[in-house]
Every structure is written in C-alpha cells, then in structure tokens.
Coordinates of C-alpha atoms in Angstrom, one line a residue:
Chain L
X13 CA 24.2 6.2 28.6
X14 CA 24.1 2.2 27.5
X15 CA 24.9 1.3 23.7
X16 CA 21.2 1.0 23.5
X17 CA 20.3 4.5 24.6
X18 CA 22.9 5.8 22.4
X19 CA 21.7 4.5 19.1
X20 CA 17.9 5.4 20.0
X21 CA 19.2 9.1 21.3
X22 CA 20.9 9.3 17.8
X23 CA 18.3 8.2 15.9
X24 CA 15.8 10.5 17.8
X25 CA 18.1 13.2 17.0
X26 CA 18.6 13.8 20.7
X27 CA 21.7 14.3 22.8
X28 CA 19.9 12.2 25.5
X29 CA 17.4 9.5 26.2
X30 CA 16.5 8.0 29.6
X31 CA 14.9 4.5 29.7
X32 CA 11.0 5.1 29.8
X33 CA 11.1 7.7 27.5
X34 CA 9.0 7.4 23.9
X35 CA 10.7 8.6 21.1
X36 CA 10.1 8.4 17.2
X37 CA 13.1 7.1 15.6
X38 CA 14.2 7.1 11.9
X39 CA 14.9 3.8 10.5
X40 CA 18.0 2.4 8.8
X41 CA 16.8 -1.0 7.7
X42 CA 13.1 -3.0 7.5
X43 CA 13.3 -6.3 6.4
X44 CA 9.9 -8.4 6.1
X45 CA 9.1 -11.9 4.6
X46 CA 6.8 -14.0 2.8
X47 CA 4.4 -14.8 6.1
X48 CA 4.5 -10.8 7.3
X49 CA 5.0 -8.9 4.0
X50 CA 1.9 -9.6 2.3
X51 CA -0.5 -8.3 5.0
X52 CA 2.4 -5.2 5.8
X53 CA 1.9 -4.2 2.3
X54 CA -1.9 -4.6 2.5
X55 CA -1.9 -2.2 5.1
X56 CA 0.6 0.3 3.6
X57 CA -1.6 0.4 0.6
X58 CA -4.7 0.8 2.1
X59 CA -3.3 3.7 4.6
X60 CA -0.9 5.7 1.9
X61 CA -2.9 4.6 -1.1
X62 CA -2.6 1.9 -4.0
X63 CA -0.3 4.1 -5.9
X64 CA 2.1 5.0 -2.9
X65 CA 5.9 4.5 -2.9
X66 CA 7.8 3.0 0.0
X67 CA 9.9 5.8 1.8
X68 CA 13.2 4.6 0.6
X69 CA 13.6 1.8 -1.4
X70 CA 17.1 1.1 -0.5
X71 CA 16.2 0.4 3.1
X72 CA 13.7 -2.3 2.5
X73 CA 14.8 -5.6 2.5
X74 CA 12.4 -8.4 1.2
X75 CA 13.7 -12.0 1.8
X76 CA 11.0 -15.0 1.5
X77 CA 12.1 -18.0 3.9
X78 CA 9.1 -19.0 6.0
X79 CA 7.0 -21.1 3.7
X80 CA 9.2 -21.8 0.7
X81 CA 9.1 -25.6 0.0
X82 CA 5.6 -26.2 -0.1
X83 CA 2.6 -27.1 -2.4
X84 CA 0.3 -25.0 -0.2
X85 CA -1.5 -22.7 -2.7
X86 CA -1.6 -19.6 -0.2
X87 CA 1.8 -20.1 0.9
X88 CA 2.8 -19.6 -2.6
X89 CA 0.2 -17.1 -3.4
X90 CA 1.9 -15.1 -0.6
X91 CA 5.2 -15.4 -2.7
X92 CA 3.8 -14.1 -5.7
X93 CA 2.4 -10.9 -3.4
X94 CA 6.3 -10.1 -2.5
X95 CA 7.2 -10.4 -6.1
X96 CA 4.6 -8.0 -7.5
X97 CA 5.3 -5.4 -4.6
X98 CA 8.7 -5.7 -5.5
X99 CA 8.4 -5.1 -9.2
X100 CA 5.8 -2.4 -8.5
X101 CA 8.1 -0.8 -6.6
X102 CA 11.3 -1.6 -8.3
X103 CA 12.9 -3.0 -5.2
X104 CA 16.6 -3.6 -5.2
X105 CA 16.8 -5.9 -2.3
X106 CA 14.4 -8.5 -2.9
X107 CA 15.6 -12.2 -2.6
X108 CA 13.3 -14.1 -4.7
X109 CA 12.7 -17.8 -4.5
X110 CA 13.6 -19.9 -7.4
X111 CA 16.4 -17.4 -8.6
X112 CA 20.0 -17.0 -7.8
X113 CA 19.3 -14.6 -5.5
X114 CA 17.2 -16.8 -3.0
X115 CA 19.1 -16.8 0.4
X116 CA 16.9 -18.2 2.9
X117 CA 16.4 -17.5 6.8
X118 CA 16.0 -13.5 6.6
X119 CA 18.2 -13.2 10.2
X120 CA 21.4 -15.0 8.3
X121 CA 20.7 -13.6 5.3
X122 CA 20.9 -9.7 6.6
X123 CA 24.1 -10.0 7.8
X124 CA 25.4 -12.1 5.1
X125 CA 24.4 -9.2 2.6
X126 CA 26.0 -6.6 4.7
X127 CA 22.6 -5.2 6.2
X128 CA 23.3 -5.7 9.8
X129 CA 25.7 -2.8 10.6
X130 CA 27.1 -1.3 14.0
X131 CA 25.1 1.8 15.4
X132 CA 22.1 1.5 13.3
X133 CA 18.4 0.8 13.9
X134 CA 16.7 -2.2 12.2
X135 CA 12.9 -3.2 12.6
X136 CA 11.9 -6.9 11.3
X137 CA 8.3 -8.3 10.7
X138 CA 9.9 -11.3 12.9
X139 CA 10.5 -11.7 16.6
X140 CA 14.0 -12.9 15.9
X141 CA 14.8 -9.8 14.5
X142 CA 16.8 -9.3 17.3
X143 CA 19.8 -11.4 16.0
X144 CA 21.2 -8.6 14.4
X145 CA 21.9 -6.9 17.9
X146 CA 25.2 -9.0 17.7
X147 CA 26.5 -6.4 15.3
X148 CA 26.2 -3.6 17.9
X149 CA 22.9 -2.1 16.5
X150 CA 19.3 -1.9 17.6
X151 CA 17.4 -4.6 16.5
X152 CA 13.7 -5.9 17.3
X153 CA 10.7 -7.1 15.7
X154 CA 7.5 -5.4 14.9
X155 CA 4.0 -6.1 13.4
X156 CA 2.6 -5.5 10.4
X157 CA 0.9 -2.4 11.0
X158 CA 4.1 -1.1 12.2
X159 CA 6.2 -1.9 9.6
X160 CA 3.3 -0.3 7.0
X161 CA 3.9 3.1 9.3
X162 CA 7.5 2.6 8.6
X163 CA 7.0 1.9 4.9
X164 CA 5.1 4.8 4.6
X165 CA 7.0 7.5 7.0
X166 CA 10.5 5.8 7.8
X167 CA 10.1 6.3 11.5
X168 CA 8.7 4.6 14.3
X169 CA 7.9 5.3 18.2
X170 CA 9.7 3.2 20.5
X171 CA 10.0 3.2 24.5
X172 CA 13.6 3.5 25.4
X173 CA 14.2 0.1 27.5
X174 CA 16.3 -0.5 30.6
X175 CA 19.4 -2.5 30.2
X176 CA 20.0 -6.2 31.7
X177 CA 23.8 -6.7 31.5
X178 CA 24.9 -10.4 31.4
X179 CA 28.6 -10.5 31.7
X180 CA 30.7 -13.9 30.8
X181 CA 34.1 -14.2 32.3
X182 CA 36.4 -16.0 30.7
X183 CA 36.1 -18.5 27.4
X184 CA 33.8 -21.7 27.4
X185 CA 34.9 -25.0 28.1
X186 CA 35.6 -27.4 25.2
X187 CA 31.8 -28.6 23.7
X188 CA 30.3 -25.8 25.3
X189 CA 28.7 -23.5 22.8
X190 CA 26.9 -19.7 22.8
X191 CA 23.6 -21.9 23.1
X192 CA 24.1 -23.1 26.1
X193 CA 24.9 -19.6 27.5
X194 CA 21.7 -18.2 26.5
X195 CA 19.6 -21.5 27.5
X196 CA 21.2 -20.7 30.8
X197 CA 20.2 -17.0 31.0
X198 CA 16.5 -17.8 29.9
X199 CA 16.4 -20.8 32.4
X200 CA 17.6 -18.4 35.3
X201 CA 15.4 -15.2 34.4
X202 CA 12.5 -16.9 32.7
X203 CA 10.6 -16.5 29.8
X204 CA 9.2 -13.1 30.8
X205 CA 12.5 -12.2 32.8
X206 CA 13.7 -9.4 30.4
X207 CA 10.4 -8.3 29.2
X208 CA 10.3 -4.5 27.7
X209 CA 14.3 -4.4 28.3
X210 CA 17.4 -5.0 26.4
X211 CA 19.8 -7.9 27.2
X212 CA 23.3 -6.8 26.6
X213 CA 26.0 -9.5 26.5
X214 CA 29.3 -8.7 27.5
X215 CA 32.6 -9.8 28.7
X216 CA 35.8 -12.1 27.6
X217 CA 33.5 -15.2 26.9
X218 CA 31.2 -13.2 25.1
X219 CA 34.6 -11.1 23.2
X220 CA 36.0 -14.5 22.5
X221 CA 32.9 -15.9 20.1
X222 CA 32.5 -15.4 16.7
X223 CA 29.9 -13.4 15.0
X224 CA 28.1 -16.5 14.5
X225 CA 28.1 -17.4 18.2
X226 CA 26.9 -13.7 19.2
X227 CA 24.5 -14.1 16.8
X228 CA 22.8 -17.2 18.6
X229 CA 23.0 -15.2 21.7
X230 CA 21.3 -12.1 20.7
X231 CA 18.9 -14.5 18.7
X232 CA 17.3 -15.9 21.8
X233 CA 17.0 -12.7 23.8
X234 CA 13.3 -12.7 22.6
X235 CA 12.8 -16.0 24.3
X236 CA 13.3 -14.3 27.6
X237 CA 10.8 -11.4 26.3
X238 CA 13.8 -9.0 25.6
X239 CA 13.1 -6.3 23.5
X240 CA 16.3 -6.5 22.0
X241 CA 20.0 -8.1 22.6
X242 CA 23.1 -6.5 22.0
X243 CA 27.0 -6.7 22.1
X244 CA 29.3 -3.8 21.8
X245 CA 30.9 -4.1 18.4
X246 CA 34.8 -5.0 18.6
X247 CA 37.4 -5.7 15.6
X248 CA 35.5 -9.3 15.3
X249 CA 32.2 -7.4 14.3
X250 CA 33.9 -5.0 11.9
X251 CA 36.0 -7.8 10.1
X252 CA 32.7 -9.5 9.6
X253 CA 30.7 -6.4 8.4
X254 CA 33.5 -4.7 6.2
X255 CA 34.0 -8.4 4.4
X256 CA 30.2 -7.9 3.6
X257 CA 29.5 -4.2 2.8
X258 CA 30.9 -0.7 1.5
X259 CA 28.3 0.8 3.3
X260 CA 29.4 3.4 5.6
X261 CA 28.6 3.0 9.4
X262 CA 29.3 4.8 13.2
X263 CA 29.9 2.3 15.7
X264 CA 28.3 3.0 19.1
X265 CA 30.3 2.2 22.7
X266 CA 29.3 2.2 26.2
X267 CA 29.7 5.0 28.3
X268 CA 31.7 4.3 31.2
X269 CA 29.3 5.0 34.3
X270 CA 26.1 3.7 32.0
X271 CA 23.1 3.1 34.1
X272 CA 22.0 -1.0 33.9
X273 CA 18.8 -2.5 35.4
X274 CA 20.7 -5.4 36.7
X275 CA 23.9 -7.1 35.8
X276 CA 24.4 -10.7 36.3
X277 CA 27.9 -12.3 36.2
X278 CA 28.5 -16.0 34.9
X279 CA 31.8 -18.1 35.0
X280 CA 32.2 -19.5 31.7
X281 CA 34.4 -22.2 32.9
X282 CA 31.3 -23.5 35.2
X283 CA 29.0 -23.6 32.4
X284 CA 27.5 -27.1 30.9
X285 CA 25.6 -28.2 27.9
X286 CA 22.2 -27.0 28.5
X287 CA 18.6 -28.0 27.5
X288 CA 15.3 -26.4 27.7
X289 CA 13.0 -29.0 28.1
X290 CA 9.1 -29.5 26.7
X291 CA 7.4 -27.2 26.4
X292 CA 9.1 -23.6 27.5
X293 CA 12.4 -22.4 26.3
X294 CA 13.0 -21.2 30.3
X295 CA 12.5 -25.2 31.5
X296 CA 15.9 -25.2 32.2
X297 CA 17.9 -28.5 32.8
X298 CA 21.7 -29.7 32.3
X299 CA 22.3 -32.3 29.6
X300 CA 23.4 -34.6 32.0
X301 CA 20.1 -34.5 34.3
X302 CA 18.2 -35.4 31.4
X303 CA 20.8 -38.3 29.8
X304 CA 19.3 -41.4 28.3
X305 CA 15.9 -39.6 27.7
X306 CA 14.7 -41.7 24.7
X307 CA 14.4 -39.4 21.3
X308 CA 13.1 -40.2 18.0
X309 CA 13.9 -37.0 16.1
X310 CA 16.6 -34.6 15.8
X311 CA 16.7 -31.4 14.1
X312 CA 19.7 -29.2 13.0
X313 CA 18.6 -25.9 11.6
X314 CA 17.2 -22.1 11.8
X315 CA 18.1 -18.7 12.6
X316 CA 19.3 -19.9 16.0
X317 CA 21.3 -23.1 15.0
X318 CA 21.5 -23.6 11.4
X319 CA 24.6 -21.3 11.0
X320 CA 28.3 -22.9 9.4
X321 CA 29.8 -23.0 12.9
X322 CA 26.8 -25.0 14.0
X323 CA 27.0 -27.7 11.0
X324 CA 31.1 -27.6 11.8
X325 CA 30.2 -28.6 15.2
X326 CA 27.8 -31.0 14.5
X327 CA 30.1 -32.6 12.1
X328 CA 32.7 -33.1 14.5
X329 CA 30.5 -35.2 16.2
X330 CA 28.7 -36.8 13.5
X331 CA 31.9 -37.9 11.5
X332 CA 32.2 -41.7 11.3
X333 CA 29.2 -42.3 13.1
X334 CA 25.4 -43.1 12.1
X335 CA 22.3 -41.6 13.5
X336 CA 20.2 -43.9 15.3
X337 CA 17.0 -41.2 15.1
X338 CA 15.7 -39.6 12.2
X339 CA 17.9 -36.5 12.1
X340 CA 17.4 -33.6 9.6
X341 CA 19.8 -30.8 8.6
X342 CA 18.8 -27.6 7.2
X343 CA 21.1 -25.2 6.6
X344 CA 19.7 -21.4 7.2
X345 CA 20.9 -19.9 3.9
X346 CA 22.3 -20.9 0.5
X347 CA 25.6 -19.7 1.4
X348 CA 25.6 -22.0 4.4
X349 CA 24.2 -24.8 2.0
X350 CA 27.4 -24.1 -0.3
X351 CA 29.4 -24.0 2.9
X352 CA 28.4 -27.7 3.6
X353 CA 29.1 -28.6 0.2
X354 CA 33.0 -27.2 0.2
X355 CA 33.9 -27.1 3.8
X356 CA 35.8 -30.2 4.6
X357 CA 37.0 -32.2 8.2
X358 CA 39.5 -34.2 7.9
X359 CA 38.8 -35.1 4.1
X360 CA 35.0 -35.0 3.8
X361 CA 32.5 -32.4 3.1
X362 CA 30.1 -31.3 6.0
X363 CA 27.5 -32.5 3.6
X364 CA 29.0 -36.2 2.8
X365 CA 29.7 -36.3 6.9
X366 CA 26.0 -35.8 7.3
X367 CA 25.0 -38.1 4.6
X368 CA 27.2 -40.7 5.8
X369 CA 25.8 -40.9 8.9
X370 CA 22.4 -41.3 7.6
X371 CA 21.1 -37.5 8.1
X372 CA 18.4 -35.9 5.6
X373 CA 19.7 -32.4 4.2
X374 CA 16.9 -30.3 3.2
X375 CA 16.9 -26.5 1.2
X376 CA 18.1 -23.4 2.9
X377 CA 14.7 -21.9 4.5
X378 CA 12.9 -21.8 8.5
X379 CA 11.7 -25.3 7.5
X380 CA 10.3 -27.1 10.4
X381 CA 11.4 -24.7 13.2
X382 CA 8.0 -23.2 13.1
X383 CA 6.2 -26.2 11.9
X384 CA 4.6 -24.7 8.9
X385 CA 2.3 -26.4 6.0
X386 CA 1.9 -30.1 6.6
X387 CA 4.3 -31.3 3.9
X388 CA 7.3 -28.9 5.6
X389 CA 10.5 -30.6 5.5
X390 CA 10.9 -32.3 9.0
X391 CA 7.7 -31.0 10.4
X392 CA 6.8 -33.2 13.6
X393 CA 3.4 -34.4 12.4
X394 CA 2.5 -36.8 15.5
X395 CA 3.8 -37.6 18.8
X396 CA 7.8 -37.2 18.1
X397 CA 10.4 -36.5 21.0
X398 CA 12.6 -34.2 19.2
X399 CA 16.0 -32.7 20.1
X400 CA 16.3 -29.3 18.2
X401 CA 18.9 -26.5 17.7
X402 CA 16.1 -24.2 17.0
X403 CA 14.8 -21.4 19.5
X404 CA 11.1 -22.4 20.5
X405 CA 9.5 -25.4 21.9
X406 CA 6.1 -24.2 23.0
X407 CA 3.4 -26.8 22.5
X408 CA 3.0 -27.5 18.8
X409 CA 5.8 -25.3 17.9
X410 CA 7.7 -27.6 15.3
X411 CA 4.0 -29.0 14.0
X412 CA 1.9 -31.3 15.9
X413 CA 0.4 -30.5 19.4
X414 CA 1.2 -34.2 20.4
X415 CA 5.1 -33.7 20.0
X416 CA 7.7 -32.6 22.2
X417 CA 10.8 -30.7 21.7
X418 CA 14.1 -30.3 23.8
X419 CA 16.3 -27.4 23.1
X420 CA 19.9 -27.5 22.7
X421 CA 23.3 -26.9 21.1
X422 CA 24.3 -28.1 17.7
X423 CA 27.0 -30.4 19.4
X424 CA 24.5 -31.9 21.8
X425 CA 22.0 -32.6 19.1
X426 CA 24.2 -34.1 16.9
X427 CA 25.6 -36.2 20.1
X428 CA 21.8 -37.4 20.9
X429 CA 21.1 -38.3 16.8
X430 CA 24.0 -40.5 17.2
X431 CA 23.2 -42.4 20.3
X432 CA 19.2 -42.2 19.8
X433 CA 18.3 -40.6 23.3
X434 CA 20.0 -37.3 25.0
X435 CA 23.7 -37.5 25.2
X436 CA 26.1 -35.2 26.4
X437 CA 28.9 -34.3 23.5
X438 CA 31.9 -34.8 26.0
X439 CA 30.8 -38.3 26.6
X440 CA 31.4 -39.2 22.7
X441 CA 34.9 -37.7 22.7
Chain P
X16 CA -13.3 2.6 20.4
X17 CA -16.5 2.3 23.3
X18 CA -15.8 2.7 27.0
X19 CA -17.4 -0.4 27.8
X20 CA -17.0 -3.6 26.9
X21 CA -19.3 -6.8 28.0
X22 CA -19.1 -10.4 27.1
X23 CA -18.5 -13.8 28.1
X24 CA -14.8 -14.9 29.9
X25 CA -12.8 -17.2 28.2
X26 CA -10.0 -18.0 30.6
X27 CA -6.5 -19.2 30.0
X28 CA -3.1 -20.1 32.0
X29 CA 0.1 -18.2 31.9
X30 CA 2.7 -17.9 28.9
X31 CA 0.1 -18.4 26.2
X32 CA 2.3 -17.9 23.2
X33 CA 1.6 -17.0 19.7
X34 CA 1.5 -20.4 18.1
X35 CA -1.1 -21.3 21.1
X36 CA -3.2 -18.2 19.4
X37 CA -2.6 -19.0 16.0
X38 CA -0.7 -22.1 14.9
X39 CA 2.0 -21.2 12.5
X40 CA 0.7 -23.3 9.8
X41 CA -2.7 -21.3 9.5
X42 CA -0.6 -18.1 8.7
X43 CA -0.7 -18.5 4.9
X44 CA -4.3 -16.8 4.7
X45 CA -4.9 -13.8 3.5
X46 CA -5.9 -10.9 6.1
X47 CA -7.7 -8.7 3.4
X48 CA -9.6 -11.1 1.5
X49 CA -12.7 -12.0 3.6
X50 CA -12.9 -15.3 2.2
X51 CA -9.5 -16.3 3.7
X52 CA -9.7 -13.7 6.7
X53 CA -12.2 -15.9 8.3
X54 CA -10.2 -18.6 8.9
X55 CA -8.1 -16.7 11.4
X56 CA -11.4 -16.5 13.6
X57 CA -11.9 -20.4 13.0
X58 CA -8.5 -21.4 14.1
X59 CA -7.4 -18.6 16.8
X60 CA -6.6 -20.3 20.2
X61 CA -6.7 -23.6 18.4
X62 CA -3.1 -24.4 19.5
X63 CA -3.9 -24.2 23.2
X64 CA -3.7 -27.9 24.6
X65 CA -7.3 -29.1 25.2
X66 CA -6.7 -29.5 29.0
X67 CA -5.8 -25.7 29.2
X68 CA -8.4 -24.5 26.8
X69 CA -11.3 -22.6 28.9
X70 CA -10.0 -22.8 32.6
X71 CA -10.8 -24.1 35.1
X72 CA -12.1 -27.0 33.7
X73 CA -10.6 -27.4 30.0
X74 CA -11.9 -28.7 27.3
X75 CA -14.0 -25.4 25.9
X76 CA -12.7 -24.8 22.2
X77 CA -12.6 -20.6 22.0
X78 CA -14.4 -21.3 18.6
X79 CA -16.8 -23.9 18.4
X80 CA -16.4 -26.7 15.5
X81 CA -17.3 -25.6 12.0
X82 CA -17.7 -21.9 13.3
X83 CA -15.6 -18.8 12.4
X84 CA -16.9 -16.8 15.4
X85 CA -16.3 -17.2 19.1
X86 CA -18.9 -16.6 21.5
X87 CA -16.3 -15.2 24.2
X88 CA -15.5 -11.5 23.9
X89 CA -13.2 -11.0 27.0
X90 CA -10.0 -13.3 27.2
X91 CA -8.5 -13.5 30.9
X92 CA -5.0 -14.8 31.0
X93 CA -1.7 -15.2 33.1
X94 CA 1.3 -13.7 33.1
X95 CA 3.0 -13.1 29.7
X96 CA 0.5 -13.2 27.3
X97 CA 1.4 -13.6 24.0
X98 CA 5.1 -14.2 24.3
X99 CA 7.0 -15.7 21.1
X100 CA 6.6 -14.6 17.5
X101 CA 5.8 -11.0 16.2
X102 CA 3.0 -12.3 14.1
X103 CA 0.0 -9.9 13.9
X104 CA -2.1 -12.5 13.0
X105 CA -2.3 -13.4 16.8
X106 CA -4.2 -10.2 17.9
X107 CA -5.9 -10.0 14.4
X108 CA -7.1 -13.5 14.9
X109 CA -8.4 -13.1 18.1
X110 CA -10.5 -9.9 16.9
X111 CA -11.6 -11.5 13.8
X112 CA -13.0 -14.0 16.1
X113 CA -14.9 -11.7 18.2
X114 CA -12.7 -10.7 20.7
X115 CA -12.4 -7.2 22.1
X116 CA -10.2 -7.2 25.4
X117 CA -7.7 -9.2 26.8
X118 CA -7.1 -8.9 30.5
X119 CA -3.8 -10.5 31.8
X120 CA -0.9 -9.5 34.5
X121 CA 1.5 -9.0 31.9
X122 CA 2.2 -9.0 28.0
X123 CA 4.8 -10.0 25.5
X124 CA 5.7 -6.6 24.3
X125 CA 5.4 -7.3 20.7
X126 CA 1.8 -8.7 21.3
X127 CA 0.8 -5.8 23.5
X128 CA 2.3 -3.5 20.8
X129 CA 0.6 -5.1 17.8
X130 CA -2.6 -5.0 19.7
X131 CA -2.6 -1.3 20.3
X132 CA -1.0 -0.3 17.1
X133 CA -3.5 -2.3 15.1
X134 CA -6.4 -1.2 16.8
X135 CA -7.4 -4.9 17.1
X136 CA -8.4 -5.4 20.9
X137 CA -7.5 -3.5 23.9
X138 CA -5.0 -5.5 26.2
X139 CA -5.7 -4.3 29.9
X140 CA -3.0 -5.3 32.6
X141 CA -3.9 -6.1 36.4
X142 CA -2.1 -6.2 39.6
X143 CA -3.5 -9.5 40.5
X144 CA -3.8 -12.6 38.2
X145 CA -7.7 -12.9 37.8
X146 CA -7.4 -16.5 36.0
X147 CA -8.6 -18.1 39.4
X148 CA -11.0 -15.7 40.2
X149 CA -13.1 -15.5 36.8
X150 CA -14.5 -18.8 35.2
X151 CA -14.9 -19.3 31.5
X152 CA -18.3 -18.6 30.5
X153 CA -18.5 -15.8 33.5
X154 CA -20.4 -12.6 32.1
X155 CA -18.1 -9.6 32.4
X156 CA -18.3 -6.0 31.9
X157 CA -15.2 -3.8 31.6
X158 CA -15.2 -0.2 32.1
X159 CA -12.6 1.7 30.2
X160 CA -13.5 5.2 32.1
X161 CA -13.6 3.3 35.7
X162 CA -10.4 1.1 34.5
X163 CA -12.6 -1.8 36.2
X164 CA -13.7 -5.5 35.1
X165 CA -17.0 -6.2 37.0
X166 CA -18.0 -9.8 37.0
X167 CA -21.7 -9.9 36.3
X168 CA -22.0 -13.6 37.6
X169 CA -20.2 -13.7 40.5
X170 CA -20.8 -10.0 41.3
X171 CA -17.4 -9.0 42.2
X172 CA -15.2 -6.3 40.8
X173 CA -11.6 -6.2 39.7
X174 CA -9.5 -3.1 39.2
X175 CA -7.7 -2.2 36.0
X176 CA -4.3 -0.4 35.6
X177 CA -4.9 2.8 33.6
X178 CA -3.9 2.3 29.9
X179 CA -1.3 5.0 30.3
X180 CA 1.0 6.2 27.5
X181 CA -1.0 4.0 24.8
X182 CA -4.4 5.4 26.1
X183 CA -4.5 8.0 23.2
X184 CA -3.6 5.4 20.8
X185 CA -6.2 3.0 21.8
X186 CA -8.8 6.0 21.8
X187 CA -8.2 6.8 18.2
X188 CA -8.3 3.2 17.3
X189 CA -4.5 2.3 16.2
X190 CA -1.5 4.3 15.3
X191 CA -2.5 5.3 12.0
X192 CA -5.8 7.1 13.2
X193 CA -3.6 8.5 16.0
X194 CA -0.7 9.8 13.4
X195 CA -3.7 11.5 11.4
X196 CA -5.1 13.1 14.8
X197 CA -1.4 14.4 15.7
X198 CA -0.8 15.4 12.0
X199 CA 2.0 13.4 11.2
X200 CA 0.3 12.0 8.1
X201 CA -2.3 13.0 6.1

C-alpha cells in the first residue's frame, strides 16, 4: 500500500484498503478558523444539541487567521463566536486574537504548535489543510457540515484516493525553489489533473528540501485538485516534529510494490523559476518567457509563501536594494514575525532589509491572499498587476475582479519588486 | 429530496472556482441568522467576470440588482466546477439564491462533497459538456429517477451519470439525516 492507503487503513481499523473504498476514519486533529468555525459550531449545536460537548477537546484546534485586522463588524463578531465556543467547551487549543497566544495562518501555526504528526489523520475547514501532508500524514480540507459531524462523532467517511507520484531527481539549481516545482507540476497536469487523488512527492530533490519547502509542495496539491499531498517522513520530519511536541506518533512508510495511478519524473537540474499567469494556477510559464512584464504590486505572504525560509530568500535579493513597486510583506505567523525581527543576513535583520528596501510589513494573518474585507492589508482594490508568493490567482482572488495576479517563488517576487517588472532572480545575482 | 427538478438554466464555463461563486469578502455573514444569510443569495456567483456570466452571451447577473433570489434553478457548468477553497458557503450561497442542482462534467471534490453532505443542492455529472448545448434562460427538467435532463426549450434530452455512492446521502438530504437513518447517531 501507499503511505496514504496505509494511514487510512489504520484509521479505519482495517488491514487493507483499496482506492475507491469508502471508509469511516478516526480523526486525530480537527482544525477550524474564523471563517468556517462559526458556521461549523452552528451546525454542531443544531444537530447534536445546544449543550452538546465536542468529541475530544484535546483534538480540536481553533486558529483565527483570515479576517483578523479589519474594522468589519461581522468579521469581528465571528471571532467573538469562536471565543464563546472555546470558553463554553473549555478548549485548550484556541489561539485568540489580541493575546500572546495569537499565531496567525493556521496551516503554519499547526506545525509550529506540534499538531502535524507523521502517520496521523488531520482534517481542517480550509482547502490548504493539505499542507500538513508534508509531515507524512493524511491531511485534507472539508466543509462546515463534515467538520460539525467530526465535532460530534470523531469520525468522517473518506473515499480512498489513488496516488499519483511526482519524483524529483537530484537537488534544485540555485534560486529555484519548492514553489517552482509545484507550479511546474500544476502547469503540466492542470487545475484538475489530480482531482480526487493523492499527490505524493518523492525523490532526492524532495528529500533535500527543509520542512518549509516540503510544506510549499503539499500546500498547493489542492491547486491541481488533489485530495491530499504527502511526503514520506524522514529524519528532517522527525527533527522538526520532535522539537515541537512530545506527543507520540507512529510514522508510516511506503511498502515496496505500492500501486500508483501514475509516476512522473522530473530532472530537478532542468527546472527554472516558474510563473502561473492570470487567472489560473495552471497557466504555466517560465519567468524568462514573461520577463519585463510591467507590474505595480508585489506581495510576499500566506501559508504558501510567508514562511521564514521564504522571507530569508526574499531578503537575499532585496538586501541593499529598493523596491520600484508597492511591496507588501506579511509573515504567516507571529513566530515568523519574531524571526523577521531577530534573524540577520550580513548584519541586518530581515525586517530592516525589507524596510530599508521600501516594503511595507503587516501583522501575521492570511491578509490579502484571499482578498477579504475592503480594509485588508495589501488587498488589490483596483486594476493592479501583482506578482505574489500566494497560491491562487483566480479572477478577483486577491480583491478586485479587475486585478491580475502572477504566482511565483519568493526569489522571483523579490527580484520583480526590485525591478518593477517580471524578473528572473538569477539575473540579479 | 424530490425526484424532479425544474427551472431555468444559468450557463457558466470551466473551472468556476469558489471565489467566483462567493467572493471571500462576503464570507463574514452568518449562515444561521436569516437577516444576514440572505446576503449569500444576493452575492452568489457575483465573482464571475461579466463576459462569462450567463453564457453564451454573458452579461446576465445570476441574482438581479437589489435582489436576494435568483430566477435560475439549475446551473450548467464546464469541467472542474467548484474548484478552490473548501468554503461550504459556496454551495450554500447557490442554494440560498434558489438553485437546486448543478450539472457539470466534473467537480472539485470538496465542493461536490459539501453539496452532498450539507444537502444544499444536487451535483449531477455528465459525460458530455453541456455548456454549448444549453443556453441561459432555457427551461430544463431533471429527472433523478431517469438520470436525464430534458431541455424543454430546445426539445433535446441529455443523459446524466447515476449518483452512485452518494445517492443514499442525497436521498436522505445530507450526512446527518443519512447517519440517523443508519443508526450512527440519535
């Protein structure tokens, strides 16, 4: 069996499962946030009763992150709904806004707080929950109704997916990142190329990535329609997890002879900096092909491109440079924001590098990745042409329907911000 | 859930993502409070670029200006309908506007699952893409029993794929009703 099949079999208490089987699995962690938490809690109360208790309060993680720094009264009311539920249910894992516990983007907060563990099953009310597959677990996004069902029962039905394997031979070239790998795959197979299936990432080029790079790969599995992304765990995984939690876990590995839907092999050394052009993540291009395209906005942030390694990459490019276009920097979490203030590159902190280059730095949250209320930091409110480290560029995704978004790696976005036009980062080095 | 669904067609293209179905800025409204819930009907499909809204001609709003309900009950889409976010607000918004079914060659899996498990509307799959065969405003009738869509305007019929694994959940009206029928919860 593949990693995904083995994890689902174990959680369905079966010796074996086959792709296409419908199984009920036990849930290790359920995550929700400020957009989908309130309706999830509403359905839970309606179906299980006003006084019902959640199935296991240790397994529920509530992370407000989407609409946090806004004057929108409904958005703020929704965070109050989370507070009330967390208090009524006495939830230990609630990361409230305005407290020292506040984290920011849920998909990065989960691993930082030790909730992403090899071999486990994690569901979240957000499509990018697949990010956690980087840790060798089954992780996928669900809706409010399914989440409410888990809240009451601790279980959910899943159709066992077929697995597509994507192998990267050898290590990446300088200034080519995990984001370029996943944009290349999505461009090749299309936005529904992995629908209903698992995307498993393997090979020396994947093993050479740190956890942040692996998370970028798994994060965008959903952009190819994938049910989950997964990477076999190794010492890199264990070192990250063990530094964050004492919670026991049982890693799961591929069996020899596991059956795959398909195997696609890439030569990492041939991979170039990639783009997704407006308005689809599969509108593939190399950065070189679109070089010199005029831009007026750059954005570095989100679960996809707002991790500490993403900012270190961007700072390498932006050091002692000035940005030519409005450039927004949004750390995914408060831990990463702390990193911006403390990690130094050649004597300057990352924050100093960005500020000296003329970029604007916002507080940790999802911010403009998904547009959000009108006053969201970095939101595209008109006909901006933006290059972004985020994950989606559908019409209106980052705000206005008139705007256009190019998706790219942090190196490419930083280089393009410095030049004011689409720029291959290798041209600046 | 009734066996026959009748109403006007609203035709869209491929890869209709959840940001087009309900733009993220509107996800702040409560789905429980009727005074707020109606806004999902108001803004359903408001993210679709005007030229692609109501094919073949475009320029048709799914929900009219200052209205909370749509005149269209059946949405005809291209492949990969509902891709993008896991927001259950997407099938909910279509239902709140008055839609009862979507017909498309394929769906993004979370949208499909949300539509079925939440009992919002029925996502029918087809072998052929019907977005060229059906025009916005055509009067349609879907028979679940016959797995067939009749275009009463053009007089043509089109086969729908049987609902398969999820038929029992659709029939029950959602995952909670289904689980109660199966004795999984009281």
